[in-house]
Amino acid sequence: MKTAGFERLGEKRMSEAGGRAEDAVGVGPAPATPWVFASPHSGTHLPSDMRAAAGLSRRSLRSAEDALVDRLIEGAEVRGVALLRGLVSRAYLDLNRDPAELDPLLVDGVEDELVSPRVAAGYGIVPRLTGDGRPLYARRLSQAEVKARIAAHHAPYHAKLAKLMQSARAAHGRAVLIDWHSMPAARGRDAPQVVIGDRHGETCSPALTRRLQTLFEAEGWRVALNVPYAGGWSTIRWGRPNEGLEALQIELDRSLYLDPATLRPGPGWARCKAGVERVIAALLSG
């Protein structure tokens, strides 16, 4: 299962029996609701072919991950939500990037024209830096190596996401993707604890954005829209409201639930998980 780079949460038993998650594409009943939840950055698997720079700690390698976000939202499955989470670590491959976002400072033979701000910062589809700013490699990567990673992990993940979205729309007339993420701890008294990204109103109905903002604020959390996170590749790709496909991204402040030293549940875990579950329940019932 880890070789596929993702896992449908309800398919864990199949994985343990030796199946591959991508084998399930096109198989199974129609989604019970129009909702699809995804957590592309919660994976921890570091394949052996990564060959990261010597001396990097496990904590540094995992510093860009959205640790435990998949566990915060896993209760949505019993409400009929289709859930998809990444398995591969973001340090190895970013499942929420355009496959064309190659870093010329890391990958041989890549032109340095039209580099996106994300790539320039070191966070292309194959990151050059850890989340805490350390170089991930003491070598350059070949284009063949990067393409192999994309084929083994990125392509199957997005094939599954496409199947879930298309099946939900076929069954319910619309499909709504919520891409769940986490962000570094808020700095300052007025810093947001939740950021909702809808690409400035382009990828979903304004009513959905307003509804989510209201629900998170009812939990006592400070909410911002689109700044500094307006939504990544999955949000852009699936946010087509005129085609019955909506998408938005949610970023949660890690200090609400995570122990940064251990990447395990912190003191606020129970409260945060309960709050997220209330938001999800109210969103679906509405």
Coordinates of N, CA, C and O in Angstrom, one line a residue, residues 55-65 91 129-136 263:
G55 N 22.7 13.3 8.2 CA 22.6 14.1 9.4 C 21.2 14.8 9.6 O 21.0 15.4 10.7
L56 N 20.3 14.6 8.7 CA 19.0 15.1 8.9 C 18.2 14.3 10.0 O 18.1 13.1 9.8
S57 N 17.7 14.9 11.0 CA 16.9 14.2 12.0 C 15.5 13.8 11.4 O 15.0 14.4 10.4
R58 N 14.9 12.8 12.0 CA 13.6 12.4 11.6 C 12.6 13.5 11.8 O 11.7 13.7 10.9
R59 N 12.8 14.3 12.8 CA 11.9 15.4 13.1 C 12.0 16.5 12.0 O 11.0 17.0 11.5
S60 N 13.3 16.7 11.5 CA 13.5 17.7 10.4 C 12.8 17.2 9.1 O 12.2 17.9 8.4
L61 N 13.0 15.9 8.9 CA 12.5 15.3 7.7 C 10.9 15.4 7.7 O 10.3 15.5 6.6
R62 N 10.4 15.3 8.8 CA 8.9 15.3 8.9 C 8.3 16.7 9.2 O 7.1 16.9 9.3
S63 N 9.2 17.7 9.2 CA 8.7 19.1 9.6 C 7.7 19.7 8.7 O 7.0 20.7 9.0
A64 N 7.7 19.3 7.4 CA 6.7 19.9 6.5 C 5.4 19.1 6.4 O 4.4 19.5 5.8
E65 N 5.3 18.0 7.1 CA 4.1 17.2 7.1 C 2.9 17.8 7.9 O 3.1 18.6 8.8
A91 N 8.3 15.3 2.4 CA 9.7 15.5 2.1 C 10.1 14.7 0.9 O 11.1 15.2 0.2
L129 N 14.0 21.6 0.2 CA 14.2 22.0 1.6 C 13.2 21.2 2.5 O 12.1 20.9 2.1
T130 N 13.6 21.0 3.8 CA 12.7 20.5 4.8 C 11.8 21.6 5.2 O 12.0 22.8 4.8
G131 N 10.8 21.3 6.0 CA 9.9 22.3 6.4 C 10.5 23.3 7.3 O 10.1 24.5 7.4
D132 N 11.6 23.0 8.0 CA 12.4 23.9 8.8 C 13.6 24.5 8.1 O 14.5 25.0 8.8
G133 N 13.6 24.4 6.8 CA 14.6 25.1 6.0 C 15.9 24.5 5.7 O 16.8 25.2 5.2
R134 N 16.1 23.2 6.0 CA 17.4 22.5 5.8 C 17.4 21.9 4.4 O 16.4 21.3 4.0
P135 N 18.5 21.8 3.8 CA 18.6 21.1 2.5 C 18.3 19.6 2.6 O 18.9 19.0 3.5
L136 N 17.4 19.1 1.8 CA 17.1 17.7 1.9 C 18.1 16.8 1.2 O 18.1 15.6 1.5
L263 N 5.5 15.3 17.6 CA 4.6 15.2 16.5 C 3.5 14.2 16.8 O 2.9 13.5 16.0

